[in-house]
Amino acid sequence: MTAETLDPAAAEALRRLLDDTSPQVREALVEEFRRLGNPGITFLRETAETGGGELAPHARRFLRELGGEDTVSTFLEFIRSFQYEMETGMLLLERSVYPGVGVVDTHGFLDSVATRCRQLMLTPSSAREKCLVLSRVLFHENGFRGDAENYHNPLNSFLHYVIRRRRGIPLTLSVLYILVGMRCGIELEPVALPGRFMAGCFQDDEPFFIDAYERGVFRNEDDLRGYFRHLEMPFDPAAMMPAPVGEVLARCCRNLVNQYTASRDHTRAKLFAEFVHEFELAYKRHAEPN
């Protein structure tokens, strides 16, 4: 429900006035939102999440005027910048829906898991040996696993909630694996297979792939060929190559469109469809000759 902390009649009255261009009305609304405090900010944030809705830009403008961070616009600016970094992108994506998510807590958890991994890693050791340690710490000591029971729960696509619930889908569990691995000096890459997501390591003579959804099982090229046969699809060697960070984030947004549609949250499904569209425009602009 929109604006759960406001009386429904009050929320509807505010909605009717949001797009009024009269300076007197706008000034009165600013004062009213200040009087309402947190419930008013919550109302504006939830209205801003409608993405392409007619009232969304008005809600965002009030948020800026009131000093409340407009996390939807922040993520849109990140997408348009074409300067993508995985950890930043995943957290900005999440904060577009959950502005109060503790970024410091997420960083702290990733740092602490990496510290534990480094304590257990022998020197010298290969990338494969380091990944064995990483899998042990993430999936056995911390209990991360695939959420087969509620696979389409949107919370499975948000890094903070994956960490909190110790459950996720292939994409977010792989991102978690990669982010911890980076802190341990392991060069891991996202690998976007059809219908599956893994972390790939190309440091050793033979590349190998970590299936984070299956609690860190290692896969090789033959395993991936078998996966394509299982899908009755021709094998595509390009699918084993690292996926650009922007494509990873766009795929996460597509997942959320499907997840929110399945849960009948059409407002948020529309918001993430807008994000997907912005990623497509950003890639199109980047491909155009100067």
mmCIF file of N, CA and C in Angstrom, residues 98 147 149-158 161-162 165 167-169 172 255-256 259-260 262-263:
data_model
loop_
_atom_site.group_PDB
_atom_site.id
_atom_site.type_symbol
_atom_site.label_atom_id
_atom_site.label_comp_id
_atom_site.label_asym_id
_atom_site.label_seq_id
_atom_site.Cartn_x
_atom_site.Cartn_y
_atom_site.Cartn_z
ATOM 1 N N TYR A 98 14.814 0.693 -0.993
ATOM 2 C CA TYR A 98 15.000 0.711 0.462
ATOM 3 C C TYR A 98 16.049 1.761 0.823
ATOM 4 N N ASP A 147 17.842 -19.867 -2.534
ATOM 5 C CA ASP A 147 16.490 -19.860 -1.958
ATOM 6 C C ASP A 147 15.536 -20.571 -2.916
ATOM 7 N N GLU A 149 13.021 -22.384 -2.110
ATOM 8 C CA GLU A 149 11.642 -22.364 -1.617
ATOM 9 C C GLU A 149 10.906 -21.105 -2.065
ATOM 10 N N ASN A 150 11.601 -19.965 -2.084
ATOM 11 C CA ASN A 150 10.976 -18.694 -2.459
ATOM 12 C C ASN A 150 11.843 -17.988 -3.501
ATOM 13 N N TYR A 151 12.108 -18.695 -4.578
ATOM 14 C CA TYR A 151 13.067 -18.234 -5.579
ATOM 15 C C TYR A 151 12.708 -16.853 -6.116
ATOM 16 N N HIS A 152 11.412 -16.582 -6.301
ATOM 17 C CA HIS A 152 10.982 -15.338 -6.947
ATOM 18 C C HIS A 152 10.704 -14.214 -5.961
ATOM 19 N N ASN A 153 11.093 -14.387 -4.703
ATOM 20 C CA ASN A 153 10.967 -13.313 -3.723
ATOM 21 C C ASN A 153 11.907 -12.168 -4.123
ATOM 22 N N PRO A 154 11.389 -10.949 -4.310
ATOM 23 C CA PRO A 154 12.270 -9.845 -4.715
ATOM 24 C C PRO A 154 13.442 -9.614 -3.769
ATOM 25 N N LEU A 155 13.312 -9.960 -2.496
ATOM 26 C CA LEU A 155 14.410 -9.750 -1.555
ATOM 27 C C LEU A 155 15.656 -10.528 -1.954
ATOM 28 N N ASN A 156 15.478 -11.583 -2.745
ATOM 29 C CA ASN A 156 16.627 -12.370 -3.207
ATOM 30 C C ASN A 156 17.513 -11.609 -4.186
ATOM 31 N N SER A 157 17.025 -10.470 -4.682
ATOM 32 C CA SER A 157 17.804 -9.682 -5.646
ATOM 33 C C SER A 157 18.506 -8.491 -5.019
ATOM 34 N N PHE A 158 18.384 -8.328 -3.704
ATOM 35 C CA PHE A 158 18.996 -7.190 -3.014
ATOM 36 C C PHE A 158 20.110 -7.681 -2.093
ATOM 37 N N TYR A 161 19.720 -7.731 1.759
ATOM 38 C CA TYR A 161 18.791 -8.745 2.275
ATOM 39 C C TYR A 161 19.310 -10.155 2.050
ATOM 40 N N VAL A 162 20.088 -10.354 1.006
ATOM 41 C CA VAL A 162 20.745 -11.661 0.829
ATOM 42 C C VAL A 162 21.689 -11.925 2.009
ATOM 43 N N ARG A 165 19.473 -12.526 5.186
ATOM 44 C CA ARG A 165 18.677 -13.756 5.187
ATOM 45 C C ARG A 165 19.503 -14.995 4.880
ATOM 46 N N ARG A 167 20.255 -16.091 2.055
ATOM 47 C CA ARG A 167 19.646 -16.771 0.916
ATOM 48 C C ARG A 167 19.629 -15.831 -0.280
ATOM 49 N N GLY A 168 19.675 -16.421 -1.470
ATOM 50 C CA GLY A 168 19.646 -15.596 -2.656
ATOM 51 C C GLY A 168 19.418 -16.424 -3.899
ATOM 52 N N ILE A 169 19.547 -15.756 -5.039
ATOM 53 C CA ILE A 169 19.454 -16.421 -6.334
ATOM 54 C C ILE A 169 20.850 -16.436 -6.951
ATOM 55 N N THR A 172 22.783 -12.823 -7.295
ATOM 56 C CA THR A 172 23.223 -12.118 -6.092
ATOM 57 C C THR A 172 24.237 -12.924 -5.289
ATOM 58 N N ASN A 255 15.382 -9.142 -13.564
ATOM 59 C CA ASN A 255 14.882 -10.122 -12.593
ATOM 60 C C ASN A 255 13.837 -9.491 -11.688
ATOM 61 N N LEU A 256 14.097 -8.258 -11.245
ATOM 62 C CA LEU A 256 13.170 -7.591 -10.334
ATOM 63 C C LEU A 256 11.864 -7.220 -11.023
ATOM 64 N N GLN A 259 10.096 -10.481 -10.808
ATOM 65 C CA GLN A 259 9.743 -10.825 -9.438
ATOM 66 C C GLN A 259 8.611 -9.955 -8.902
ATOM 67 N N TYR A 260 8.685 -8.648 -9.165
ATOM 68 C CA TYR A 260 7.625 -7.755 -8.687
ATOM 69 C C TYR A 260 6.325 -7.972 -9.464
ATOM 70 N N ALA A 262 5.357 -10.884 -10.634
ATOM 71 C CA ALA A 262 4.798 -12.118 -10.064
ATOM 72 C C ALA A 262 4.123 -11.869 -8.722
ATOM 73 N N SER A 263 4.664 -10.922 -7.949
ATOM 74 C CA SER A 263 4.070 -10.621 -6.638
ATOM 75 C C SER A 263 3.010 -9.518 -6.736
#
